[in-house]
Amino acid sequence: MAVTMNDFNVKEKMQWCPGCGNFGLITAVKGALADLGKKNEEVVVVSGIGCSGKSSHYLNTYGFESLHGRTLPVASAVKLANTRLTVIAEGGDGDGYGIGVQHFVHIMRRNYDLTYLVHNNEIYGLTTGQASPTSLLGMKTKTTPWGVIETPFNPILYAINGGATYVARGFAGEPAHLKELIKGAIEHKGFSLVDIFQPCVTFNKLNTYDWFRERVYKLEDKGHDPKDKKAAVEKAEEDMKTDYKKVPIGLFYKEKRATYEEQLPQIKDSPLVDHEPKVDLKKAYEEFM
Ligand code: SF4
Ligand code: MG
């Protein structure tokens, strides 16, 4: 029987605020998994802390809610343990580009075959509205009552230059387009980042659905070539350079490079879970019991 989006529903009621961009985002994830014919047990969703952290609870797959900013090390460990699994890491802009940014930098160099979806609402939502690394200059929040004075973190630019092999940005207000980007990310062999504009309707009164709708355009409609790194870098800077009059979404950059896993002689032919332990684990268990 064909896999459908409903196969990834859970019974638990989703506790996100009505109208939150996370609803469009999770719809796109379910659609991507269904279109790719993924079985529930083939997928592991690892989340961090924040409103995005609920993702691993709200998808009927294997799941792991990790610590704040530690989504990527946990996701990469899952992948190393069983390379057959489809591993999706989900975090927020505070979680992934703030406290967890060092993991983001190093995971891109390593090129694990996993997908990273960042719920980028340009604010700390769960802790009720503090400026995050991606909050725009001048934005007034609880922690920046006179406006943000730090240059916003540009995840797309960092990812292209940092070695990510699939770099895309979507908008939760366009779930059909976002679904295609997520499908491409899951199918890509290597580390994929999909940074997702996810309006926080409760605490971010600047970057609303209307704000994005007036500004976003699709790279593919303008003939952008994702193999062209120089053009990708230029597009990554376009939002800031145009004072957010033009904000591109779509696939910025894609390249083929050997993954970390396939270069490890120990697991390149068979997943670690299939190996017989070479040490006597019973002894170790006894020692620590
Ligand atoms: Fe969504 Fe913001 Fe509510 Fe969190 S606080 S659930 S991000 S609208
Ligand atoms: Mg956030």
CSV table of N, CA, C and O in Angstrom, one decimal, residues 72 104 107-108 110-116 159 163-167 185 188-193 259:
chain,number,residue,atom,x,y,z
A,72,LEU,N,22.7,18.1,16.3
A,72,LEU,CA,23.6,17.5,15.2
A,72,LEU,C,24.5,16.4,15.7
A,72,LEU,O,24.6,15.4,15.0
A,104,PHE,N,27.3,22.9,14.0
A,104,PHE,CA,26.9,23.2,12.6
A,104,PHE,C,28.2,23.4,11.8
A,104,PHE,O,28.3,22.8,10.7
A,107,ILE,N,30.0,19.9,11.3
A,107,ILE,CA,29.2,18.8,10.6
A,107,ILE,C,29.3,19.1,9.1
A,107,ILE,O,29.3,18.1,8.3
A,108,MET,N,29.4,20.3,8.7
A,108,MET,CA,29.5,20.6,7.3
A,108,MET,C,30.8,20.1,6.7
A,108,MET,O,30.8,19.6,5.6
A,110,ARG,N,32.4,17.6,7.6
A,110,ARG,CA,32.4,16.1,7.6
A,110,ARG,C,31.5,15.5,6.6
A,110,ARG,O,31.7,14.4,6.1
A,111,ASN,N,30.4,16.2,6.2
A,111,ASN,CA,29.5,15.7,5.2
A,111,ASN,C,28.9,14.4,5.5
A,111,ASN,O,28.9,13.5,4.7
A,112,TYR,N,28.3,14.3,6.7
A,112,TYR,CA,27.5,13.1,7.0
A,112,TYR,C,26.3,13.1,6.1
A,112,TYR,O,25.8,14.2,5.7
A,113,ASP,N,25.7,12.0,5.8
A,113,ASP,CA,24.5,11.9,4.9
A,113,ASP,C,23.3,12.1,5.8
A,113,ASP,O,22.7,11.1,6.2
A,114,LEU,N,23.0,13.3,6.2
A,114,LEU,CA,21.8,13.6,7.0
A,114,LEU,C,21.2,14.9,6.6
A,114,LEU,O,21.9,15.8,6.0
A,115,THR,N,20.0,15.1,7.0
A,115,THR,CA,19.2,16.4,6.6
A,115,THR,C,19.0,17.2,7.9
A,115,THR,O,18.6,16.7,8.9
A,116,TYR,N,19.3,18.5,7.8
A,116,TYR,CA,19.1,19.4,8.9
A,116,TYR,C,18.1,20.5,8.5
A,116,TYR,O,18.3,21.2,7.6
A,159,ALA,N,26.8,28.1,5.3
A,159,ALA,CA,26.7,26.7,4.8
A,159,ALA,C,27.4,26.5,3.5
A,159,ALA,O,28.2,25.6,3.3
A,163,GLY,N,31.1,24.1,3.6
A,163,GLY,CA,31.3,22.8,3.1
A,163,GLY,C,30.0,22.0,3.0
A,163,GLY,O,30.1,20.8,2.7
A,164,ALA,N,28.8,22.6,3.3
A,164,ALA,CA,27.6,21.8,3.1
A,164,ALA,C,27.4,21.5,1.7
A,164,ALA,O,27.7,22.3,0.8
A,165,THR,N,26.9,20.3,1.4
A,165,THR,CA,26.8,19.9,0.0
A,165,THR,C,25.4,20.1,-0.6
A,165,THR,O,25.2,19.8,-1.8
A,166,TYR,N,24.4,20.5,0.2
A,166,TYR,CA,23.1,20.9,-0.3
A,166,TYR,C,22.6,22.0,0.6
A,166,TYR,O,22.5,21.8,1.8
A,167,VAL,N,22.4,23.1,0.0
A,167,VAL,CA,22.0,24.3,0.8
A,167,VAL,C,20.7,25.0,0.2
A,167,VAL,O,20.7,25.4,-0.9
A,185,ALA,N,16.6,17.3,-0.2
A,185,ALA,CA,17.6,17.2,0.9
A,185,ALA,C,17.8,15.8,1.3
A,185,ALA,O,18.9,15.3,1.5
A,188,HIS,N,19.5,13.7,-1.3
A,188,HIS,CA,20.9,14.1,-1.5
A,188,HIS,C,21.8,13.2,-0.6
A,188,HIS,O,21.5,13.1,0.6
A,189,LYS,N,22.9,12.8,-1.2
A,189,LYS,CA,23.9,12.0,-0.4
A,189,LYS,C,24.9,12.9,0.2
A,189,LYS,O,25.9,13.3,-0.5
A,190,GLY,N,24.7,13.3,1.4
A,190,GLY,CA,25.7,14.3,2.0
A,190,GLY,C,24.9,15.2,3.0
A,190,GLY,O,23.7,15.0,3.2
A,191,PHE,N,25.6,16.1,3.6
A,191,PHE,CA,24.9,17.0,4.6
A,191,PHE,C,24.0,18.0,3.9
A,191,PHE,O,24.5,18.8,3.1
A,192,SER,N,22.8,18.1,4.2
A,192,SER,CA,21.8,19.0,3.6
A,192,SER,C,21.3,20.0,4.6
A,192,SER,O,20.8,19.5,5.7
A,193,LEU,N,21.4,21.2,4.4
A,193,LEU,CA,20.7,22.2,5.2
A,193,LEU,C,19.5,22.8,4.5
A,193,LEU,O,19.6,23.2,3.4
A,259,THR,N,30.9,11.2,1.4
A,259,THR,CA,30.3,11.4,2.8
A,259,THR,C,31.3,10.8,3.8
A,259,THR,O,32.2,10.1,3.4
